[in-house]
JSON list of C-alpha atoms in Angstrom, two decimals:
[
{"chain": "A", "resi": 1, "resn": "MET", "atom": "CA", "xyz": [42.92, -52.05, 1.15]},
{"chain": "A", "resi": 2, "resn": "ASP", "atom": "CA", "xyz": [44.74, -50.93, 4.29]},
{"chain": "A", "resi": 3, "resn": "ASP", "atom": "CA", "xyz": [43.30, -50.64, 7.78]},
{"chain": "A", "resi": 4, "resn": "GLU", "atom": "CA", "xyz": [42.33, -47.00, 7.28]},
{"chain": "A", "resi": 5, "resn": "SER", "atom": "CA", "xyz": [40.58, -47.63, 3.95]},
{"chain": "A", "resi": 6, "resn": "HIS", "atom": "CA", "xyz": [37.15, -47.38, 5.54]},
{"chain": "A", "resi": 7, "resn": "THR", "atom": "CA", "xyz": [37.72, -43.67, 6.05]},
{"chain": "A", "resi": 8, "resn": "TYR", "atom": "CA", "xyz": [38.06, -43.07, 2.31]},
{"chain": "A", "resi": 9, "resn": "PRO", "atom": "CA", "xyz": [35.56, -43.57, -0.49]},
{"chain": "A", "resi": 10, "resn": "LEU", "atom": "CA", "xyz": [36.12, -46.58, -2.70]},
{"chain": "A", "resi": 11, "resn": "ILE", "atom": "CA", "xyz": [35.65, -44.39, -5.79]},
{"chain": "A", "resi": 12, "resn": "ARG", "atom": "CA", "xyz": [36.46, -40.69, -5.88]},
{"chain": "A", "resi": 13, "resn": "VAL", "atom": "CA", "xyz": [35.68, -38.69, -9.03]},
{"chain": "A", "resi": 14, "resn": "GLN", "atom": "CA", "xyz": [36.83, -35.08, -9.23]},
{"chain": "A", "resi": 15, "resn": "ASP", "atom": "CA", "xyz": [36.21, -32.52, -11.99]},
{"chain": "A", "resi": 16, "resn": "LEU", "atom": "CA", "xyz": [35.42, -35.23, -14.55]},
{"chain": "A", "resi": 17, "resn": "LYS", "atom": "CA", "xyz": [34.88, -34.03, -18.09]},
{"chain": "A", "resi": 18, "resn": "VAL", "atom": "CA", "xyz": [34.08, -36.21, -21.09]},
{"chain": "A", "resi": 19, "resn": "ARG", "atom": "CA", "xyz": [34.35, -35.06, -24.66]},
{"chain": "A", "resi": 20, "resn": "TYR", "atom": "CA", "xyz": [33.46, -36.73, -27.97]},
{"chain": "A", "resi": 21, "resn": "GLY", "atom": "CA", "xyz": [35.38, -34.84, -30.59]},
{"chain": "A", "resi": 22, "resn": "HIS", "atom": "CA", "xyz": [34.57, -31.19, -29.97]},
{"chain": "A", "resi": 23, "resn": "ARG", "atom": "CA", "xyz": [31.38, -31.93, -28.02]},
{"chain": "A", "resi": 24, "resn": "GLU", "atom": "CA", "xyz": [31.65, -31.99, -24.24]},
{"chain": "A", "resi": 25, "resn": "VAL", "atom": "CA", "xyz": [28.97, -34.17, -22.66]},
{"chain": "A", "resi": 26, "resn": "VAL", "atom": "CA", "xyz": [30.12, -34.27, -19.02]},
{"chain": "A", "resi": 27, "resn": "HIS", "atom": "CA", "xyz": [31.02, -30.91, -17.52]},
{"chain": "A", "resi": 28, "resn": "GLY", "atom": "CA", "xyz": [33.42, -31.22, -14.60]},
{"chain": "A", "resi": 29, "resn": "ILE", "atom": "CA", "xyz": [31.44, -33.32, -12.13]},
{"chain": "A", "resi": 30, "resn": "SER", "atom": "CA", "xyz": [32.64, -34.69, -8.78]},
{"chain": "A", "resi": 31, "resn": "PHE", "atom": "CA", "xyz": [31.24, -37.47, -6.59]},
{"chain": "A", "resi": 32, "resn": "ASP", "atom": "CA", "xyz": [32.25, -40.33, -4.29]},
{"chain": "A", "resi": 33, "resn": "VAL", "atom": "CA", "xyz": [31.07, -43.92, -4.03]},
{"chain": "A", "resi": 34, "resn": "GLN", "atom": "CA", "xyz": [31.42, -45.80, -0.75]},
{"chain": "A", "resi": 35, "resn": "LYS", "atom": "CA", "xyz": [32.36, -49.44, -0.36]},
{"chain": "A", "resi": 36, "resn": "ASN", "atom": "CA", "xyz": [29.45, -51.92, -0.31]},
{"chain": "A", "resi": 37, "resn": "GLU", "atom": "CA", "xyz": [26.77, -49.48, -1.40]},
{"chain": "A", "resi": 38, "resn": "ILE", "atom": "CA", "xyz": [24.48, -49.42, -4.40]},
{"chain": "A", "resi": 39, "resn": "PHE", "atom": "CA", "xyz": [25.02, -46.06, -6.05]},
{"chain": "A", "resi": 40, "resn": "ALA", "atom": "CA", "xyz": [22.50, -45.10, -8.74]},
{"chain": "A", "resi": 41, "resn": "ILE", "atom": "CA", "xyz": [22.97, -42.55, -11.50]},
{"chain": "A", "resi": 42, "resn": "ILE", "atom": "CA", "xyz": [19.69, -41.31, -12.97]},
{"chain": "A", "resi": 43, "resn": "GLY", "atom": "CA", "xyz": [18.76, -38.70, -15.54]},
{"chain": "A", "resi": 44, "resn": "PRO", "atom": "CA", "xyz": [17.19, -38.25, -18.96]},
{"chain": "A", "resi": 45, "resn": "ALA", "atom": "CA", "xyz": [18.63, -39.84, -22.10]},
{"chain": "A", "resi": 46, "resn": "GLN", "atom": "CA", "xyz": [21.76, -38.13, -23.41]},
{"chain": "A", "resi": 47, "resn": "SER", "atom": "CA", "xyz": [22.56, -36.69, -19.98]},
{"chain": "A", "resi": 48, "resn": "GLY", "atom": "CA", "xyz": [26.02, -38.29, -19.80]},
{"chain": "A", "resi": 49, "resn": "LYS", "atom": "CA", "xyz": [25.23, -41.18, -17.46]},
{"chain": "A", "resi": 50, "resn": "SER", "atom": "CA", "xyz": [26.81, -43.97, -19.50]},
{"chain": "A", "resi": 51, "resn": "SER", "atom": "CA", "xyz": [29.85, -41.84, -20.29]},
{"chain": "A", "resi": 52, "resn": "ILE", "atom": "CA", "xyz": [30.45, -41.39, -16.56]},
{"chain": "A", "resi": 53, "resn": "LEU", "atom": "CA", "xyz": [30.22, -45.14, -16.02]},
{"chain": "A", "resi": 54, "resn": "LYS", "atom": "CA", "xyz": [32.69, -45.91, -18.82]},
{"chain": "A", "resi": 55, "resn": "CYS", "atom": "CA", "xyz": [35.31, -43.69, -17.19]},
{"chain": "A", "resi": 56, "resn": "LEU", "atom": "CA", "xyz": [35.47, -45.87, -14.09]},
{"chain": "A", "resi": 57, "resn": "ASN", "atom": "CA", "xyz": [37.23, -48.77, -15.83]},
{"chain": "A", "resi": 58, "resn": "ARG", "atom": "CA", "xyz": [38.45, -46.90, -18.91]},
{"chain": "A", "resi": 59, "resn": "THR", "atom": "CA", "xyz": [36.12, -48.59, -21.37]},
{"chain": "A", "resi": 60, "resn": "LEU", "atom": "CA", "xyz": [35.62, -45.06, -22.71]},
{"chain": "A", "resi": 61, "resn": "GLU", "atom": "CA", "xyz": [38.92, -45.72, -24.48]},
{"chain": "A", "resi": 62, "resn": "PHE", "atom": "CA", "xyz": [37.09, -48.05, -26.87]},
{"chain": "A", "resi": 63, "resn": "ILE", "atom": "CA", "xyz": [35.51, -44.97, -28.48]},
{"chain": "A", "resi": 64, "resn": "ALA", "atom": "CA", "xyz": [38.00, -43.44, -30.90]},
{"chain": "A", "resi": 65, "resn": "ASP", "atom": "CA", "xyz": [37.22, -39.72, -30.45]},
{"chain": "A", "resi": 66, "resn": "ALA", "atom": "CA", "xyz": [36.37, -39.87, -26.72]},
{"chain": "A", "resi": 67, "resn": "LYS", "atom": "CA", "xyz": [38.54, -38.14, -24.15]},
{"chain": "A", "resi": 68, "resn": "MET", "atom": "CA", "xyz": [38.23, -37.73, -20.41]},
{"chain": "A", "resi": 69, "resn": "SER", "atom": "CA", "xyz": [39.93, -35.29, -18.07]},
{"chain": "A", "resi": 70, "resn": "GLY", "atom": "CA", "xyz": [39.85, -34.86, -14.34]},
{"chain": "A", "resi": 71, "resn": "SER", "atom": "CA", "xyz": [40.50, -37.56, -11.79]},
{"chain": "A", "resi": 72, "resn": "VAL", "atom": "CA", "xyz": [38.92, -40.97, -11.23]},
{"chain": "A", "resi": 73, "resn": "GLU", "atom": "CA", "xyz": [40.45, -42.79, -8.26]},
{"chain": "A", "resi": 74, "resn": "VAL", "atom": "CA", "xyz": [39.64, -46.34, -7.16]},
{"chain": "A", "resi": 75, "resn": "ASN", "atom": "CA", "xyz": [41.13, -47.36, -3.82]},
{"chain": "A", "resi": 76, "resn": "GLY", "atom": "CA", "xyz": [43.17, -44.17, -3.95]},
{"chain": "A", "resi": 77, "resn": "VAL", "atom": "CA", "xyz": [44.74, -45.00, -7.34]},
{"chain": "A", "resi": 78, "resn": "ASP", "atom": "CA", "xyz": [44.14, -42.82, -10.39]},
{"chain": "A", "resi": 79, "resn": "VAL", "atom": "CA", "xyz": [42.76, -45.18, -13.04]},
{"chain": "A", "resi": 80, "resn": "LYS", "atom": "CA", "xyz": [44.53, -43.23, -15.79]},
{"chain": "A", "resi": 81, "resn": "LYS", "atom": "CA", "xyz": [47.85, -44.23, -14.23]},
{"chain": "A", "resi": 82, "resn": "VAL", "atom": "CA", "xyz": [47.04, -47.95, -14.07]},
{"chain": "A", "resi": 83, "resn": "HIS", "atom": "CA", "xyz": [49.40, -49.78, -16.45]},
{"chain": "A", "resi": 84, "resn": "ASN", "atom": "CA", "xyz": [47.49, -53.07, -16.56]},
{"chain": "A", "resi": 85, "resn": "VAL", "atom": "CA", "xyz": [44.11, -51.94, -17.86]},
{"chain": "A", "resi": 86, "resn": "TYR", "atom": "CA", "xyz": [42.94, -55.57, -18.15]},
{"chain": "A", "resi": 87, "resn": "GLU", "atom": "CA", "xyz": [43.43, -56.02, -14.41]},
{"chain": "A", "resi": 88, "resn": "LEU", "atom": "CA", "xyz": [41.52, -52.78, -13.84]},
{"chain": "A", "resi": 89, "resn": "ARG", "atom": "CA", "xyz": [38.59, -54.11, -15.88]},
{"chain": "A", "resi": 90, "resn": "ARG", "atom": "CA", "xyz": [38.63, -57.36, -13.94]},
{"chain": "A", "resi": 91, "resn": "GLU", "atom": "CA", "xyz": [38.45, -55.34, -10.73]},
{"chain": "A", "resi": 92, "resn": "ILE", "atom": "CA", "xyz": [35.62, -53.18, -12.10]},
{"chain": "A", "resi": 93, "resn": "GLY", "atom": "CA", "xyz": [33.16, -55.40, -13.97]},
{"chain": "A", "resi": 94, "resn": "MET", "atom": "CA", "xyz": [30.78, -53.92, -16.54]},
{"chain": "A", "resi": 95, "resn": "VAL", "atom": "CA", "xyz": [27.37, -55.17, -17.68]},
{"chain": "A", "resi": 96, "resn": "ALA", "atom": "CA", "xyz": [26.09, -53.61, -20.89]},
{"chain": "A", "resi": 97, "resn": "PRO", "atom": "CA", "xyz": [22.47, -52.58, -21.62]},
{"chain": "A", "resi": 98, "resn": "LEU", "atom": "CA", "xyz": [21.92, -55.57, -23.91]},
{"chain": "A", "resi": 99, "resn": "PRO", "atom": "CA", "xyz": [23.19, -59.06, -23.09]},
{"chain": "A", "resi": 100, "resn": "VAL", "atom": "CA", "xyz": [26.31, -59.94, -25.07]},
{"chain": "A", "resi": 101, "resn": "GLY", "atom": "CA", "xyz": [26.77, -63.70, -24.93]},
{"chain": "A", "resi": 102, "resn": "LEU", "atom": "CA", "xyz": [29.89, -65.41, -26.23]},
{"chain": "A", "resi": 103, "resn": "PRO", "atom": "CA", "xyz": [29.16, -68.12, -28.85]},
{"chain": "A", "resi": 104, "resn": "LEU", "atom": "CA", "xyz": [30.09, -70.74, -26.27]},
{"chain": "A", "resi": 105, "resn": "SER", "atom": "CA", "xyz": [28.34, -73.05, -23.85]},
{"chain": "A", "resi": 106, "resn": "ILE", "atom": "CA", "xyz": [26.78, -71.65, -20.69]},
{"chain": "A", "resi": 107, "resn": "PHE", "atom": "CA", "xyz": [29.65, -73.15, -18.69]},
{"chain": "A", "resi": 108, "resn": "ASP", "atom": "CA", "xyz": [32.34, -71.78, -20.99]},
{"chain": "A", "resi": 109, "resn": "ASN", "atom": "CA", "xyz": [30.78, -68.30, -20.97]},
{"chain": "A", "resi": 110, "resn": "VAL", "atom": "CA", "xyz": [31.40, -68.09, -17.24]},
{"chain": "A", "resi": 111, "resn": "ALA", "atom": "CA", "xyz": [34.70, -70.02, -17.25]},
{"chain": "A", "resi": 112, "resn": "PHE", "atom": "CA", "xyz": [36.22, -68.01, -20.12]},
{"chain": "A", "resi": 113, "resn": "ALA", "atom": "CA", "xyz": [37.84, -65.24, -18.06]},
{"chain": "A", "resi": 114, "resn": "PRO", "atom": "CA", "xyz": [39.13, -67.48, -15.24]},
{"chain": "A", "resi": 115, "resn": "ARG", "atom": "CA", "xyz": [40.69, -69.80, -17.81]},
{"chain": "A", "resi": 116, "resn": "ALA", "atom": "CA", "xyz": [42.26, -66.83, -19.57]},
{"chain": "A", "resi": 117, "resn": "SER", "atom": "CA", "xyz": [43.74, -65.84, -16.20]},
{"chain": "A", "resi": 118, "resn": "GLY", "atom": "CA", "xyz": [45.32, -69.28, -15.83]},
{"chain": "A", "resi": 119, "resn": "LEU", "atom": "CA", "xyz": [42.78, -71.27, -13.81]},
{"chain": "A", "resi": 120, "resn": "ARG", "atom": "CA", "xyz": [42.88, -74.87, -15.07]},
{"chain": "A", "resi": 121, "resn": "ASP", "atom": "CA", "xyz": [41.78, -77.01, -12.12]},
{"chain": "A", "resi": 122, "resn": "LYS", "atom": "CA", "xyz": [38.47, -78.61, -13.08]},
{"chain": "A", "resi": 123, "resn": "HIS", "atom": "CA", "xyz": [37.06, -78.72, -9.55]},
{"chain": "A", "resi": 124, "resn": "GLU", "atom": "CA", "xyz": [37.90, -75.07, -8.95]},
{"chain": "A", "resi": 125, "resn": "LEU", "atom": "CA", "xyz": [36.35, -74.08, -12.28]},
{"chain": "A", "resi": 126, "resn": "ASP", "atom": "CA", "xyz": [33.22, -76.11, -11.57]},
{"chain": "A", "resi": 127, "resn": "ALA", "atom": "CA", "xyz": [32.83, -74.48, -8.17]},
{"chain": "A", "resi": 128, "resn": "LEU", "atom": "CA", "xyz": [33.46, -70.98, -9.53]},
{"chain": "A", "resi": 129, "resn": "VAL", "atom": "CA", "xyz": [30.96, -71.39, -12.39]},
{"chain": "A", "resi": 130, "resn": "GLN", "atom": "CA", "xyz": [28.30, -72.70, -10.02]},
{"chain": "A", "resi": 131, "resn": "ARG", "atom": "CA", "xyz": [28.88, -69.88, -7.54]},
{"chain": "A", "resi": 132, "resn": "CYS", "atom": "CA", "xyz": [28.65, -67.18, -10.22]},
{"chain": "A", "resi": 133, "resn": "LEU", "atom": "CA", "xyz": [25.51, -68.68, -11.72]},
{"chain": "A", "resi": 134, "resn": "GLU", "atom": "CA", "xyz": [23.95, -68.94, -8.26]},
{"chain": "A", "resi": 135, "resn": "GLN", "atom": "CA", "xyz": [24.84, -65.32, -7.53]},
{"chain": "A", "resi": 136, "resn": "ALA", "atom": "CA", "xyz": [23.18, -64.34, -10.80]},
{"chain": "A", "resi": 137, "resn": "ALA", "atom": "CA", "xyz": [20.03, -66.35, -9.90]},
{"chain": "A", "resi": 138, "resn": "LEU", "atom": "CA", "xyz": [20.50, -68.58, -12.95]},
{"chain": "A", "resi": 139, "resn": "TRP", "atom": "CA", "xyz": [21.92, -71.84, -11.60]},
{"chain": "A", "resi": 140, "resn": "ASP", "atom": "CA", "xyz": [18.62, -73.61, -10.94]},
{"chain": "A", "resi": 141, "resn": "GLU", "atom": "CA", "xyz": [17.44, -72.89, -14.50]},
{"chain": "A", "resi": 142, "resn": "VAL", "atom": "CA", "xyz": [20.57, -74.08, -16.32]},
{"chain": "A", "resi": 143, "resn": "LYS", "atom": "CA", "xyz": [22.38, -76.58, -14.08]},
{"chain": "A", "resi": 144, "resn": "ASP", "atom": "CA", "xyz": [21.19, -79.51, -16.21]},
{"chain": "A", "resi": 145, "resn": "ARG", "atom": "CA", "xyz": [22.27, -77.95, -19.53]},
{"chain": "A", "resi": 146, "resn": "LEU", "atom": "CA", "xyz": [25.56, -76.25, -18.89]},
{"chain": "A", "resi": 147, "resn": "ASN", "atom": "CA", "xyz": [26.89, -77.52, -22.21]},
{"chain": "A", "resi": 148, "resn": "SER", "atom": "CA", "xyz": [24.11, -75.78, -24.18]},
{"chain": "A", "resi": 149, "resn": "LEU", "atom": "CA", "xyz": [24.88, -72.60, -26.07]},
{"chain": "A", "resi": 150, "resn": "GLY", "atom": "CA", "xyz": [24.50, -69.49, -23.93]},
{"chain": "A", "resi": 151, "resn": "THR", "atom": "CA", "xyz": [23.08, -67.65, -26.92]},
{"chain": "A", "resi": 152, "resn": "LYS", "atom": "CA", "xyz": [20.08, -70.02, -26.91]},
{"chain": "A", "resi": 153, "resn": "LEU", "atom": "CA", "xyz": [18.88, -68.73, -23.55]},
{"chain": "A", "resi": 154, "resn": "SER", "atom": "CA", "xyz": [16.03, -66.24, -23.25]},
{"chain": "A", "resi": 155, "resn": "GLY", "atom": "CA", "xyz": [16.84, -62.54, -23.13]},
{"chain": "A", "resi": 156, "resn": "GLY", "atom": "CA", "xyz": [16.48, -62.35, -19.37]},
{"chain": "A", "resi": 157, "resn": "GLN", "atom": "CA", "xyz": [18.57, -65.47, -18.87]},
{"chain": "A", "resi": 158, "resn": "GLN", "atom": "CA", "xyz": [21.26, -64.11, -21.18]},
{"chain": "A", "resi": 159, "resn": "GLN", "atom": "CA", "xyz": [21.39, -60.89, -19.16]},
{"chain": "A", "resi": 160, "resn": "ARG", "atom": "CA", "xyz": [21.84, -62.90, -15.97]},
{"chain": "A", "resi": 161, "resn": "LEU", "atom": "CA", "xyz": [24.53, -64.95, -17.74]},
{"chain": "A", "resi": 162, "resn": "THR", "atom": "CA", "xyz": [26.27, -61.68, -18.58]},
{"chain": "A", "resi": 163, "resn": "ILE", "atom": "CA", "xyz": [26.18, -60.78, -14.88]},
{"chain": "A", "resi": 164, "resn": "ALA", "atom": "CA", "xyz": [27.55, -64.22, -13.97]},
{"chain": "A", "resi": 165, "resn": "ARG", "atom": "CA", "xyz": [30.37, -63.72, -16.48]},
{"chain": "A", "resi": 166, "resn": "ALA", "atom": "CA", "xyz": [31.19, -60.32, -14.96]},
{"chain": "A", "resi": 167, "resn": "LEU", "atom": "CA", "xyz": [31.21, -61.90, -11.49]},
{"chain": "A", "resi": 168, "resn": "SER", "atom": "CA", "xyz": [33.65, -64.60, -12.67]},
{"chain": "A", "resi": 169, "resn": "HIS", "atom": "CA", "xyz": [36.39, -61.93, -12.57]},
{"chain": "A", "resi": 170, "resn": "GLN", "atom": "CA", "xyz": [35.62, -61.62, -8.83]},
{"chain": "A", "resi": 171, "resn": "PRO", "atom": "CA", "xyz": [35.35, -57.83, -9.12]},
{"chain": "A", "resi": 172, "resn": "SER", "atom": "CA", "xyz": [35.16, -55.46, -6.17]},
{"chain": "A", "resi": 173, "resn": "ILE", "atom": "CA", "xyz": [32.95, -53.09, -8.20]},
{"chain": "A", "resi": 174, "resn": "LEU", "atom": "CA", "xyz": [30.12, -54.04, -10.54]},
{"chain": "A", "resi": 175, "resn": "CYS", "atom": "CA", "xyz": [28.89, -51.41, -13.01]},
{"chain": "A", "resi": 176, "resn": "LEU", "atom": "CA", "xyz": [25.52, -51.92, -14.69]},
{"chain": "A", "resi": 177, "resn": "ASP", "atom": "CA", "xyz": [24.38, -49.76, -17.58]},
{"chain": "A", "resi": 178, "resn": "GLU", "atom": "CA", "xyz": [20.61, -49.99, -18.11]},
{"chain": "A", "resi": 179, "resn": "PHE", "atom": "CA", "xyz": [20.68, -53.75, -17.47]},
{"chain": "A", "resi": 180, "resn": "SER", "atom": "CA", "xyz": [16.89, -54.04, -17.62]},
{"chain": "A", "resi": 181, "resn": "ILE", "atom": "CA", "xyz": [16.35, -52.19, -20.89]},
{"chain": "A", "resi": 182, "resn": "ALA", "atom": "CA", "xyz": [15.46, -55.32, -22.88]},
{"chain": "A", "resi": 183, "resn": "ILE", "atom": "CA", "xyz": [14.06, -57.73, -20.30]},
{"chain": "A", "resi": 184, "resn": "ASP", "atom": "CA", "xyz": [10.68, -58.27, -18.72]},
{"chain": "A", "resi": 185, "resn": "PRO", "atom": "CA", "xyz": [9.65, -56.81, -15.35]},
{"chain": "A", "resi": 186, "resn": "VAL", "atom": "CA", "xyz": [9.68, -60.19, -13.56]},
{"chain": "A", "resi": 187, "resn": "THR", "atom": "CA", "xyz": [13.27, -60.89, -14.61]},
{"chain": "A", "resi": 188, "resn": "THR", "atom": "CA", "xyz": [14.21, -57.30, -13.74]},
{"chain": "A", "resi": 189, "resn": "MET", "atom": "CA", "xyz": [12.92, -57.82, -10.20]},
{"chain": "A", "resi": 190, "resn": "ARG", "atom": "CA", "xyz": [14.90, -61.07, -9.90]},
{"chain": "A", "resi": 191, "resn": "ILE", "atom": "CA", "xyz": [18.11, -59.30, -10.91]},
{"chain": "A", "resi": 192, "resn": "GLU", "atom": "CA", "xyz": [17.34, -56.48, -8.48]},
{"chain": "A", "resi": 193, "resn": "ASP", "atom": "CA", "xyz": [17.10, -59.07, -5.69]},
{"chain": "A", "resi": 194, "resn": "VAL", "atom": "CA", "xyz": [20.47, -60.45, -6.81]},
{"chain": "A", "resi": 195, "resn": "LEU", "atom": "CA", "xyz": [22.03, -56.98, -6.61]},
{"chain": "A", "resi": 196, "resn": "LYS", "atom": "CA", "xyz": [20.73, -56.45, -3.08]},
{"chain": "A", "resi": 197, "resn": "GLU", "atom": "CA", "xyz": [22.43, -59.67, -2.01]},
{"chain": "A", "resi": 198, "resn": "LEU", "atom": "CA", "xyz": [25.68, -58.89, -3.85]},
{"chain": "A", "resi": 199, "resn": "LYS", "atom": "CA", "xyz": [26.00, -55.60, -1.99]},
{"chain": "A", "resi": 200, "resn": "ALA", "atom": "CA", "xyz": [27.39, -57.54, 0.95]},
{"chain": "A", "resi": 201, "resn": "GLU", "atom": "CA", "xyz": [30.35, -58.61, -1.19]},
{"chain": "A", "resi": 202, "resn": "LEU", "atom": "CA", "xyz": [30.96, -55.75, -3.60]},
{"chain": "A", "resi": 203, "resn": "THR", "atom": "CA", "xyz": [29.99, -52.24, -4.63]},
{"chain": "A", "resi": 204, "resn": "VAL", "atom": "CA", "xyz": [27.37, -51.62, -7.33]},
{"chain": "A", "resi": 205, "resn": "VAL", "atom": "CA", "xyz": [27.25, -48.55, -9.56]},
{"chain": "A", "resi": 206, "resn": "LEU", "atom": "CA", "xyz": [23.98, -48.53, -11.48]},
{"chain": "A", "resi": 207, "resn": "VAL", "atom": "CA", "xyz": [22.94, -46.35, -14.40]},
{"chain": "A", "resi": 208, "resn": "THR", "atom": "CA", "xyz": [19.20, -46.46, -14.98]},
{"chain": "A", "resi": 209, "resn": "ASN", "atom": "CA", "xyz": [16.46, -44.54, -16.77]},
{"chain": "A", "resi": 210, "resn": "LEU", "atom": "CA", "xyz": [13.94, -46.21, -14.45]},
{"chain": "A", "resi": 211, "resn": "VAL", "atom": "CA", "xyz": [13.72, -43.84, -11.52]},
{"chain": "A", "resi": 212, "resn": "GLN", "atom": "CA", "xyz": [11.70, -46.30, -9.44]},
{"chain": "A", "resi": 213, "resn": "GLN", "atom": "CA", "xyz": [14.46, -48.86, -9.88]},
{"chain": "A", "resi": 214, "resn": "ALA", "atom": "CA", "xyz": [16.87, -46.43, -8.26]},
{"chain": "A", "resi": 215, "resn": "ARG", "atom": "CA", "xyz": [14.35, -45.85, -5.50]},
{"chain": "A", "resi": 216, "resn": "ARG", "atom": "CA", "xyz": [14.06, -49.59, -4.83]},
{"chain": "A", "resi": 217, "resn": "LEU", "atom": "CA", "xyz": [17.76, -50.38, -4.97]},
{"chain": "A", "resi": 218, "resn": "ALA", "atom": "CA", "xyz": [20.09, -47.51, -4.26]},
{"chain": "A", "resi": 219, "resn": "ASP", "atom": "CA", "xyz": [21.57, -46.35, -0.99]},
{"chain": "A", "resi": 220, "resn": "ARG", "atom": "CA", "xyz": [22.43, -43.04, -2.65]},
{"chain": "A", "resi": 221, "resn": "THR", "atom": "CA", "xyz": [21.34, -41.55, -5.96]},
{"chain": "A", "resi": 222, "resn": "MET", "atom": "CA", "xyz": [22.92, -38.96, -8.23]},
{"chain": "A", "resi": 223, "resn": "PHE", "atom": "CA", "xyz": [20.66, -37.05, -10.62]},
{"chain": "A", "resi": 224, "resn": "VAL", "atom": "CA", "xyz": [22.51, -35.93, -13.74]},
{"chain": "A", "resi": 225, "resn": "TRP", "atom": "CA", "xyz": [21.08, -33.57, -16.33]},
{"chain": "A", "resi": 226, "resn": "ASN", "atom": "CA", "xyz": [22.88, -32.22, -19.38]},
{"chain": "A", "resi": 227, "resn": "GLY", "atom": "CA", "xyz": [26.23, -33.52, -18.13]},
{"chain": "A", "resi": 228, "resn": "GLU", "atom": "CA", "xyz": [26.00, -31.85, -14.72]},
{"chain": "A", "resi": 229, "resn": "VAL", "atom": "CA", "xyz": [25.09, -33.10, -11.26]},
{"chain": "A", "resi": 230, "resn": "VAL", "atom": "CA", "xyz": [21.79, -31.57, -10.19]},
{"chain": "A", "resi": 231, "resn": "GLU", "atom": "CA", "xyz": [21.57, -33.38, -6.88]},
{"chain": "A", "resi": 232, "resn": "LEU", "atom": "CA", "xyz": [23.31, -36.20, -5.01]},
{"chain": "A", "resi": 233, "resn": "GLY", "atom": "CA", "xyz": [22.24, -37.66, -1.71]},
{"chain": "A", "resi": 234, "resn": "PRO", "atom": "CA", "xyz": [20.52, -40.50, 0.14]},
{"chain": "A", "resi": 235, "resn": "THR", "atom": "CA", "xyz": [17.91, -42.02, -2.13]},
{"chain": "A", "resi": 236, "resn": "ASP", "atom": "CA", "xyz": [15.09, -41.29, 0.32]},
{"chain": "A", "resi": 237, "resn": "ALA", "atom": "CA", "xyz": [15.99, -37.60, 0.19]},
{"chain": "A", "resi": 238, "resn": "ILE", "atom": "CA", "xyz": [16.13, -37.55, -3.61]},
{"chain": "A", "resi": 239, "resn": "PHE", "atom": "CA", "xyz": [12.63, -39.03, -3.78]},
{"chain": "A", "resi": 240, "resn": "SER", "atom": "CA", "xyz": [11.17, -36.99, -0.95]},
{"chain": "A", "resi": 241, "resn": "GLU", "atom": "CA", "xyz": [8.56, -34.30, -1.37]},
{"chain": "A", "resi": 242, "resn": "GLN", "atom": "CA", "xyz": [11.24, -31.67, -0.82]},
{"chain": "A", "resi": 243, "resn": "PRO", "atom": "CA", "xyz": [14.53, -32.54, -2.57]},
{"chain": "A", "resi": 244, "resn": "GLN", "atom": "CA", "xyz": [17.11, -29.78, -2.80]},
{"chain": "A", "resi": 245, "resn": "SER", "atom": "CA", "xyz": [16.27, -28.97, -6.41]},
{"chain": "A", "resi": 246, "resn": "GLN", "atom": "CA", "xyz": [12.88, -28.40, -8.03]},
{"chain": "A", "resi": 247, "resn": "LYS", "atom": "CA", "xyz": [14.33, -30.04, -11.15]},
{"chain": "A", "resi": 248, "resn": "THR", "atom": "CA", "xyz": [14.95, -33.21, -9.12]},
{"chain": "A", "resi": 249, "resn": "TYR", "atom": "CA", "xyz": [11.37, -33.21, -7.89]},
{"chain": "A", "resi": 250, "resn": "ASP", "atom": "CA", "xyz": [10.04, -32.70, -11.43]},
{"chain": "A", "resi": 251, "resn": "TYR", "atom": "CA", "xyz": [12.19, -35.54, -12.84]},
{"chain": "A", "resi": 252, "resn": "VAL", "atom": "CA", "xyz": [11.56, -38.23, -10.24]},
{"chain": "A", "resi": 253, "resn": "HIS", "atom": "CA", "xyz": [7.83, -37.45, -10.26]},
{"chain": "A", "resi": 254, "resn": "GLY", "atom": "CA", "xyz": [7.61, -37.79, -14.04]},
{"chain": "A", "resi": 255, "resn": "ILE", "atom": "CA", "xyz": [6.92, -34.13, -14.84]},
{"chain": "A", "resi": 256, "resn": "PHE", "atom": "CA", "xyz": [9.71, -34.30, -17.41]},
{"chain": "A", "resi": 257, "resn": "GLY", "atom": "CA", "xyz": [12.26, -36.88, -18.60]}
]
């Protein structure tokens, strides 16, 4: 990024629409994400949250009948115009709702992407794997069994391994889609602590159905309902007794959703 990059948002989304076949699920929304913030997207199920997230690194393209329109810019570059989509997805890591471990050792799960990118030096790989596992709060639990299958770990450990694997790309943006949906509250809190620390190094975009998770983590929160932005602002304001919208108040206080 150039010297004036701090004056621009890291992510700028304008008039984003997402359609599956003939059904439009995101209706022309716009928002910005700043560098080194945790930005939460909340809202009821089927409100379009995950679809928004998939547009950031074009993983929406994996869905055959899905189409997006509008503009998604990262560092001032329209992602639709990026020729090397694999580089884009390395820059913008994605963690799915359920852990998806490769049928490889713990070490090889984390080393897979760096090796695919040409990294062969054993000492560099060892250091990178350790750093990513430490960042994911998993190193102390697995450092003595790095050659064990990653798929043999517990659910919470596998989710943290998935985060470590996403971090191995050294992304500038980390997207998490309902990362805590299948793990216990203690592990969820550990991952939340990890995300708070990672904010110093990268930007986190978090989709969550757990409104209190957004309250604990996010610098700013966007409330989406039925594919439209109801309210976007500092998280404290969203969860205050007087948000801008009554619908926001009703949702974050559990009256509906």
